[in-house]
PDB file of N, CA and C in Angstrom:
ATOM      1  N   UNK A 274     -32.872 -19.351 -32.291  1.00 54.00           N
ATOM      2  CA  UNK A 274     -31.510 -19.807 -32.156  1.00 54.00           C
ATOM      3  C   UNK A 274     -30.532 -18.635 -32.126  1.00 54.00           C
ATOM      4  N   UNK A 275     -30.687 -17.320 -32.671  1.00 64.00           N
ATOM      5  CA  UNK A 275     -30.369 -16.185 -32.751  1.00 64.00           C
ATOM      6  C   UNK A 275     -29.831 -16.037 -31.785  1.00 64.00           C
ATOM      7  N   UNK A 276     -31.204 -15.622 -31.039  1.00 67.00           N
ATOM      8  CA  UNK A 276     -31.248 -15.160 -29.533  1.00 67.00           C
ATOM      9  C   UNK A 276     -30.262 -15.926 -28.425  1.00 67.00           C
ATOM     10  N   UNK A 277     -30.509 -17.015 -28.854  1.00 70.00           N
ATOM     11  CA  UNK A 277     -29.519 -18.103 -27.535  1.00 70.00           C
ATOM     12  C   UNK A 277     -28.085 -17.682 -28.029  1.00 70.00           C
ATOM     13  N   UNK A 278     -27.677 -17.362 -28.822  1.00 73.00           N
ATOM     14  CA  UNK A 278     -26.014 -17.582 -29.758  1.00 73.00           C
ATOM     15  C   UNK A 278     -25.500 -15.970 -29.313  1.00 73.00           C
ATOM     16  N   UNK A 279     -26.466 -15.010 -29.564  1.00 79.00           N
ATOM     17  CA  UNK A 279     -26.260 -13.555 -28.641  1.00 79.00           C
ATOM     18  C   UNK A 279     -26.257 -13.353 -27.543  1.00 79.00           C
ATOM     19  N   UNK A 280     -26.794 -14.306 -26.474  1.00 89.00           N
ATOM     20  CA  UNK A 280     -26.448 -14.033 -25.527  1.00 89.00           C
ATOM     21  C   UNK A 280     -25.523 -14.840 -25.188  1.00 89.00           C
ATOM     22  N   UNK A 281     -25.004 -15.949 -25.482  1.00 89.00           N
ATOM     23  CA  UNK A 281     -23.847 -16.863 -24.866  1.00 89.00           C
ATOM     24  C   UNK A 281     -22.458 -15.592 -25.115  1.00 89.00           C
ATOM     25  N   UNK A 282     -22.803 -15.011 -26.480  1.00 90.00           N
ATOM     26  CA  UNK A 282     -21.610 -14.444 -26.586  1.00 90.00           C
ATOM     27  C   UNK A 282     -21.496 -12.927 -25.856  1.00 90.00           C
ATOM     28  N   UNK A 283     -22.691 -12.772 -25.744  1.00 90.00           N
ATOM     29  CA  UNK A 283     -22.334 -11.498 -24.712  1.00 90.00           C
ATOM     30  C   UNK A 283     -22.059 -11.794 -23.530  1.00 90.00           C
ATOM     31  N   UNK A 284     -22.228 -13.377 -22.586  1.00 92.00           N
ATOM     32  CA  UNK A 284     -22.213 -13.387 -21.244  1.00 92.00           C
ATOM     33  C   UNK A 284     -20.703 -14.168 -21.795  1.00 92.00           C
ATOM     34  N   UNK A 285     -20.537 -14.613 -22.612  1.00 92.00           N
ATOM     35  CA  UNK A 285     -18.632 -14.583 -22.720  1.00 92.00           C
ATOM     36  C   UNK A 285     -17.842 -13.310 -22.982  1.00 92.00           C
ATOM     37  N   UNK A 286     -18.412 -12.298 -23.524  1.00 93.00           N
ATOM     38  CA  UNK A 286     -17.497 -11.252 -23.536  1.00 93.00           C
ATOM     39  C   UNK A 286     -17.462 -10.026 -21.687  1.00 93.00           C
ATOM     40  N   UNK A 287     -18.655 -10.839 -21.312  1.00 94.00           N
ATOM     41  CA  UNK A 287     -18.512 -10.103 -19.726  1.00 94.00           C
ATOM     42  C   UNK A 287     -17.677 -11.038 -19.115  1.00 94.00           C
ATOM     43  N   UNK A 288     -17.883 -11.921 -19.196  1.00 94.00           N
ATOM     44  CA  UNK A 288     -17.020 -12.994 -18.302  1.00 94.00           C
ATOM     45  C   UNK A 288     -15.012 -12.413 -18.862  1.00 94.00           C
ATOM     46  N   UNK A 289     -15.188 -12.683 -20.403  1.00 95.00           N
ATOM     47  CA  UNK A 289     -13.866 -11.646 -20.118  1.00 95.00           C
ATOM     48  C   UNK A 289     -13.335 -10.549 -20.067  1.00 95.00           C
ATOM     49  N   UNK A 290     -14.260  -9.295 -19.676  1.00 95.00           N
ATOM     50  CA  UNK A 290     -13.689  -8.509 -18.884  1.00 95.00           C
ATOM     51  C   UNK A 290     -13.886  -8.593 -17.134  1.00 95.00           C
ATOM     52  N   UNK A 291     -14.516  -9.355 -16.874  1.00 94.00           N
ATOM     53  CA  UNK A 291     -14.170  -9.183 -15.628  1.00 94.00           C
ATOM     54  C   UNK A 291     -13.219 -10.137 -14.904  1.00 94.00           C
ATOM     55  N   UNK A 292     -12.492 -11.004 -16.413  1.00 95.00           N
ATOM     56  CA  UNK A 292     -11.211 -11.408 -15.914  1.00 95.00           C
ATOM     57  C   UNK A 292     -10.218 -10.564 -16.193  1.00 95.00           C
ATOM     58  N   UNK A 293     -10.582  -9.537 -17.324  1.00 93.00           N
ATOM     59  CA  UNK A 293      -9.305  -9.058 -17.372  1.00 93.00           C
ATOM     60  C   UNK A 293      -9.115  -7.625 -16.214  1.00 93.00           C
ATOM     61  N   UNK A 294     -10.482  -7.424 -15.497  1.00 91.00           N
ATOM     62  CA  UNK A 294     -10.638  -6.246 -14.873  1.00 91.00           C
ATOM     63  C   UNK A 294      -9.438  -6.862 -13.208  1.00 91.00           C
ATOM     64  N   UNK A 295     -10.108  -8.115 -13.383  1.00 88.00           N
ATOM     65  CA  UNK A 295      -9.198  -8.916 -11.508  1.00 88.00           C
ATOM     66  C   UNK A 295      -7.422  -9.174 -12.046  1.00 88.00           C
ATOM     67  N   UNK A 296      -7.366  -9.406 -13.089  1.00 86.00           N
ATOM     68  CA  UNK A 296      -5.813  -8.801 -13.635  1.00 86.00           C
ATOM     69  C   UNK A 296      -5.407  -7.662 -13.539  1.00 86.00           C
ATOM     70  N   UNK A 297      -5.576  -6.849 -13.960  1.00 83.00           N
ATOM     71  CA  UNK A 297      -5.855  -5.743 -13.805  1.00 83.00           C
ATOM     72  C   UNK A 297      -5.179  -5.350 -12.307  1.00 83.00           C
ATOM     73  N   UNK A 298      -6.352  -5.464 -11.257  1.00 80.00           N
ATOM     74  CA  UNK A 298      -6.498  -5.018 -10.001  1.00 80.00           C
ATOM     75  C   UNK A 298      -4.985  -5.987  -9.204  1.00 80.00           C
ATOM     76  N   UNK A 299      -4.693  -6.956  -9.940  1.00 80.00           N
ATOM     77  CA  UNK A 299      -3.727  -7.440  -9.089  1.00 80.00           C
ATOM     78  C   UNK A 299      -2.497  -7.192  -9.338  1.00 80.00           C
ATOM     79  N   UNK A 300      -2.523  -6.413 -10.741  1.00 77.00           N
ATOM     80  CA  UNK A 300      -1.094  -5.778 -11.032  1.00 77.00           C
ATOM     81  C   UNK A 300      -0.902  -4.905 -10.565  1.00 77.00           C
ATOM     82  N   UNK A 301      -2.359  -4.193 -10.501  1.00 78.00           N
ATOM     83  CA  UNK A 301      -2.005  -2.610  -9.943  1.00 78.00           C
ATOM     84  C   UNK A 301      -1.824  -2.265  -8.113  1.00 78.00           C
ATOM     85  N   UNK A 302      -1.793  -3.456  -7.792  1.00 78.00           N
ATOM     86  CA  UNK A 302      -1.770  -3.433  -6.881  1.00 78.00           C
ATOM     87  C   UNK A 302       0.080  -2.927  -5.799  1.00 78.00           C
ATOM     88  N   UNK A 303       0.089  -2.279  -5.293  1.00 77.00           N
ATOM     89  CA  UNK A 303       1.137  -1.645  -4.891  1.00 77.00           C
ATOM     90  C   UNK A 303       2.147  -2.740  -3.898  1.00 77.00           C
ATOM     91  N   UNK A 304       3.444  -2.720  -4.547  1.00 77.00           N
ATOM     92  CA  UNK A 304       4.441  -3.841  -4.087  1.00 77.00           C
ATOM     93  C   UNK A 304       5.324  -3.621  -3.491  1.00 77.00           C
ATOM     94  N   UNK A 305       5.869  -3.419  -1.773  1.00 80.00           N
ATOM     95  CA  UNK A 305       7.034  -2.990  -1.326  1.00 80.00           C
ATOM     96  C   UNK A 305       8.106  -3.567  -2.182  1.00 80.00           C
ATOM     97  N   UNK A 306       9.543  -2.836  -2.640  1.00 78.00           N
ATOM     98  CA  UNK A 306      10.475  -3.184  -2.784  1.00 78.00           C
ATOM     99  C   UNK A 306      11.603  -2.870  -2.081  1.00 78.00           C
ATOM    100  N   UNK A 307      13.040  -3.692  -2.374  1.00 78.00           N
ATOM    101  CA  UNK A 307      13.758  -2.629  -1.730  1.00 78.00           C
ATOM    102  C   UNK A 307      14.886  -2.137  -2.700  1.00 78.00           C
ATOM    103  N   UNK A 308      15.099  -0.783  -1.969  1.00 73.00           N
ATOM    104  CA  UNK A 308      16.029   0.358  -2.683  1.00 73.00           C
ATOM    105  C   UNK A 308      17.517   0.861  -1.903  1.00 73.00           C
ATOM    106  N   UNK A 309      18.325  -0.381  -2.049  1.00 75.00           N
ATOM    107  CA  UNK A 309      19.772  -0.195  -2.172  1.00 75.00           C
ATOM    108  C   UNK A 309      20.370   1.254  -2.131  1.00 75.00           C
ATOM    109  N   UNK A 310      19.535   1.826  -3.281  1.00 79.00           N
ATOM    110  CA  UNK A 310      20.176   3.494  -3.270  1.00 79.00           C
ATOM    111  C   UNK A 310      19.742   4.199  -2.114  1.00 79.00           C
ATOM    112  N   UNK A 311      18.449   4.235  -1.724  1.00 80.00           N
ATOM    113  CA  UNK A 311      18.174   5.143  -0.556  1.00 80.00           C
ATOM    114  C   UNK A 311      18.441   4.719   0.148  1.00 80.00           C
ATOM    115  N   UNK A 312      18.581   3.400   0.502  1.00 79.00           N
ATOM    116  CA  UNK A 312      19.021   2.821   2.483  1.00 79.00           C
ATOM    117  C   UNK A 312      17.772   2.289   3.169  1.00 79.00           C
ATOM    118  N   UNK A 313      17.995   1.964   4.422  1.00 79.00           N
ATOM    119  CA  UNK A 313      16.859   1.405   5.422  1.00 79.00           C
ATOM    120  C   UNK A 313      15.982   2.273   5.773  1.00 79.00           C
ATOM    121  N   UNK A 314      16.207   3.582   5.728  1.00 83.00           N
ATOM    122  CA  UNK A 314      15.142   4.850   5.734  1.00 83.00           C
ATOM    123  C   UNK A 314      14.197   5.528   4.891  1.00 83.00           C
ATOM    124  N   UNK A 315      14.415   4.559   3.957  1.00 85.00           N
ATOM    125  CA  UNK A 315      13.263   4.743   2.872  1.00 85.00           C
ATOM    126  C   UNK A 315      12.460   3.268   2.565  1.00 85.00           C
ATOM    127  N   UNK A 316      10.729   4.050   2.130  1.00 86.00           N
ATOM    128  CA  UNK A 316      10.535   2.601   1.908  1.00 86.00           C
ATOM    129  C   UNK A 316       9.460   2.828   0.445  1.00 86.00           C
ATOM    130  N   UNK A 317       9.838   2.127  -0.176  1.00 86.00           N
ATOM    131  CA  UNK A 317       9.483   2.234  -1.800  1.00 86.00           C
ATOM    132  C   UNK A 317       8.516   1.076  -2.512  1.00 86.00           C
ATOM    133  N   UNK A 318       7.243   1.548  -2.934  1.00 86.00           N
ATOM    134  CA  UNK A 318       6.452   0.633  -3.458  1.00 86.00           C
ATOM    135  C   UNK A 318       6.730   0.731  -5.429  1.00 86.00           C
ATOM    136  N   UNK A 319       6.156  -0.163  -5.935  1.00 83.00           N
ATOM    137  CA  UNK A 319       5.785  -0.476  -7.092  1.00 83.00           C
ATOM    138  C   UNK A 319       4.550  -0.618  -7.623  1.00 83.00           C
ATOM    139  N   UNK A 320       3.755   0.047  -8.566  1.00 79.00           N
ATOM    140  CA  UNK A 320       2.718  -0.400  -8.773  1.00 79.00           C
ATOM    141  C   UNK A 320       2.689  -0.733 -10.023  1.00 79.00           C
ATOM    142  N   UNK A 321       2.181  -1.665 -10.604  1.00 73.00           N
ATOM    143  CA  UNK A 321       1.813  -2.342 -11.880  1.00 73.00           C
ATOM    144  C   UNK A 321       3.242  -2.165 -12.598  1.00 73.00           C
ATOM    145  N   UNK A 322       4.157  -2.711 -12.099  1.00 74.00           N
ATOM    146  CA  UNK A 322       5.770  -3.010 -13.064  1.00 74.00           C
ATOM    147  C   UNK A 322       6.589  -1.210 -13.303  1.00 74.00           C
ATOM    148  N   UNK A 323       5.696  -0.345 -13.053  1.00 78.00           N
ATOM    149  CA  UNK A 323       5.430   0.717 -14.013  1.00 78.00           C
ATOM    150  C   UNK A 323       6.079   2.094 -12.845  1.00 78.00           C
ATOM    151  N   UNK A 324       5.123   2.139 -11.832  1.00 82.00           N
ATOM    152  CA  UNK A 324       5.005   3.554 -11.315  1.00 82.00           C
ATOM    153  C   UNK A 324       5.839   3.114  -9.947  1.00 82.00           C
ATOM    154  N   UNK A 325       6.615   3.508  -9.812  1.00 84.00           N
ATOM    155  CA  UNK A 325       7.640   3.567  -8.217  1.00 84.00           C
ATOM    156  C   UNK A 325       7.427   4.871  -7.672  1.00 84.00           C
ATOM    157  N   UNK A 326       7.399   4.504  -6.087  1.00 85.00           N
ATOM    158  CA  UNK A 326       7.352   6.075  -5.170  1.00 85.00           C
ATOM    159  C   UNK A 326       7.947   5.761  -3.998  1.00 85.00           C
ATOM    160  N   UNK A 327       8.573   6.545  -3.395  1.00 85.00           N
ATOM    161  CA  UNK A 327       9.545   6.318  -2.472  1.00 85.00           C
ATOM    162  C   UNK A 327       8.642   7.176  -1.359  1.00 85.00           C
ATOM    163  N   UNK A 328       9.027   7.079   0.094  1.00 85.00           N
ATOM    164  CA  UNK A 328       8.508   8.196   0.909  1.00 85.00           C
ATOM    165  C   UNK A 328       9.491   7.671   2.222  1.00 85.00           C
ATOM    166  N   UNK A 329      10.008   8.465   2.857  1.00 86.00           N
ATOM    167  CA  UNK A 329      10.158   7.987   4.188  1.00 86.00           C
ATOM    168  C   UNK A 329       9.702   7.369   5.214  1.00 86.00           C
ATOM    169  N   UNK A 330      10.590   6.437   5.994  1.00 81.00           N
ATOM    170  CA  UNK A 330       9.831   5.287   6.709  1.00 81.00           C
ATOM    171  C   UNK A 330       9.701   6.222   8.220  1.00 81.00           C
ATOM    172  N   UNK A 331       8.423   5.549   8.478  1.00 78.00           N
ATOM    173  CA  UNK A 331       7.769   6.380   9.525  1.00 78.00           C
ATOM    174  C   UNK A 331       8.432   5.576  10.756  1.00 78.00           C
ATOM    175  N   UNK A 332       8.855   6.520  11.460  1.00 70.00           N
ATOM    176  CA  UNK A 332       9.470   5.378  13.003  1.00 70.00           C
ATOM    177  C   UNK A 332       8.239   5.444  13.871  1.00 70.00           C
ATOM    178  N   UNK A 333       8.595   5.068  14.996  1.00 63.00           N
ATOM    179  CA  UNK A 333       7.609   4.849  15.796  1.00 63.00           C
ATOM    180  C   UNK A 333       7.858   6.080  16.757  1.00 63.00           C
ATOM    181  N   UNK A 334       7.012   6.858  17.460  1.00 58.00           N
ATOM    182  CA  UNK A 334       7.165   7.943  18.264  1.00 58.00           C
ATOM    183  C   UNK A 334       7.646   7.842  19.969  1.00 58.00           C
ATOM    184  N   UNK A 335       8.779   8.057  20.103  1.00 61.00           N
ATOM    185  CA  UNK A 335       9.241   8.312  21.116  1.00 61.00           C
ATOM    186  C   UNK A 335       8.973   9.323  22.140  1.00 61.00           C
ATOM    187  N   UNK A 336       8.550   8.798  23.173  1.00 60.00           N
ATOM    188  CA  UNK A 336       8.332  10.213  24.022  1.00 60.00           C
ATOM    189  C   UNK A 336       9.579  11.290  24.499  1.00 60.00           C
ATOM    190  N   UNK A 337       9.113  12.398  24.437  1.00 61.00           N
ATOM    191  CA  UNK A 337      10.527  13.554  25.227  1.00 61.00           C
ATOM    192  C   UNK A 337      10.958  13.012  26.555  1.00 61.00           C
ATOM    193  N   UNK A 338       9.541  12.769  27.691  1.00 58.00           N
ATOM    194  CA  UNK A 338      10.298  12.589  28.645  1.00 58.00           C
ATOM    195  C   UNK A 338       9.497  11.053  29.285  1.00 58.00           C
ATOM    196  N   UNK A 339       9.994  10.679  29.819  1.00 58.00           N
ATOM    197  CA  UNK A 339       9.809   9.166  30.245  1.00 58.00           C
ATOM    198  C   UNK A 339      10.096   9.340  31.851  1.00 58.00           C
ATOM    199  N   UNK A 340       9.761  10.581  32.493  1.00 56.00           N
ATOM    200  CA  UNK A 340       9.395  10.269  33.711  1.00 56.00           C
ATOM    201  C   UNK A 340       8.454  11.071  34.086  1.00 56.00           C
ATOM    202  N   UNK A 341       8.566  10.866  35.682  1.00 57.00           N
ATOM    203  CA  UNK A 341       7.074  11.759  35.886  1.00 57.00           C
ATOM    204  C   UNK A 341       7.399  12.963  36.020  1.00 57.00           C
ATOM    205  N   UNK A 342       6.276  13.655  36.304  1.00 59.00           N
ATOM    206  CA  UNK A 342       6.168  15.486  36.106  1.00 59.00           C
ATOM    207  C   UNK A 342       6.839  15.476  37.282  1.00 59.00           C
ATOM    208  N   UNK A 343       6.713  15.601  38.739  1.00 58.00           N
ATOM    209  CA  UNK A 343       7.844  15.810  39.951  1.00 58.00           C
ATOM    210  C   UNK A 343       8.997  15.301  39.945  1.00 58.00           C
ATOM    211  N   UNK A 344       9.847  14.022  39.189  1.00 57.00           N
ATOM    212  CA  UNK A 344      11.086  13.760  38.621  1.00 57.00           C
ATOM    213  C   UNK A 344      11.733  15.034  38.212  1.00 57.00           C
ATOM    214  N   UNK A 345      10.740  15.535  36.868  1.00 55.00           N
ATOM    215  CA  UNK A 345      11.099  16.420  35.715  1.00 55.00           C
ATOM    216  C   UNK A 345      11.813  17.756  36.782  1.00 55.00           C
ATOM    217  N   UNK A 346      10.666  17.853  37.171  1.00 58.00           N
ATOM    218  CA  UNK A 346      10.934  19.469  38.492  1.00 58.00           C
ATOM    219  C   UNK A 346      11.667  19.508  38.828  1.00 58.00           C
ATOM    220  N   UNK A 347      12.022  18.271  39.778  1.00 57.00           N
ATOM    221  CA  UNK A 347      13.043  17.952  40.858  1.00 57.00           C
ATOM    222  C   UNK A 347      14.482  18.263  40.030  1.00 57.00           C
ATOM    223  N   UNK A 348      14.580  17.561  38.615  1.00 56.00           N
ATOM    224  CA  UNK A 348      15.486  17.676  37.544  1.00 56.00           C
ATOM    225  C   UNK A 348      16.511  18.668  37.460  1.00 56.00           C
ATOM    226  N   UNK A 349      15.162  20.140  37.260  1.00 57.00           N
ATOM    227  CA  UNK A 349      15.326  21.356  36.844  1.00 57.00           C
ATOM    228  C   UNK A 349      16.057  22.432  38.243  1.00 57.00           C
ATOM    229  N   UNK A 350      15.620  21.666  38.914  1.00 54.00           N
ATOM    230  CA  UNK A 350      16.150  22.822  40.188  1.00 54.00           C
ATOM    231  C   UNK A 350      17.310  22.797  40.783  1.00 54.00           C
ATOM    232  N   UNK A 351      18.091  23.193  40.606  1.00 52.00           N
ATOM    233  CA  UNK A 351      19.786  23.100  40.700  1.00 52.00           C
ATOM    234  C   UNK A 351      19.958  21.677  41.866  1.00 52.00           C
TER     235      UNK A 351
END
């Protein structure tokens, strides 16, 4: 009877950490917010209530030139 009563309670003490491990993982999980102080050019996560980091928002890449190479030439030559 030992034996059965030791293991119920060890497969209850795994069962709660690996609830408290998926808590855990869902707090820490990183949360866009937004930041009034920096503006629309920043973009700022949260992780677990706790750790904030800001970084600049990446635009999308524009090309220099948007025509063709003999346009460009033609462009350049008085």
């Amino acid at each position: 009877m030992t034996i059965f009563h030791f293991r119920l309670k060890a497969l209850a003490i795994a069962l709660a950490l690996v609830a408290a491990a998926g808590a855990a993982l869902l707090l820490a999980r990183p949360q866009p917010i937004e930041s009034a102080v920096l503006g629309a050019d920043w973009e700022c996560t949260q992780t677990a209530f706790v750790l904030t980091t800001c970084a600049p928002r990446l635009q999308q890449a524009i090309p220099a030139v948007e025509t063709s190479r003999k346009d460009a030439i033609r462009a350049t030559r008085g």
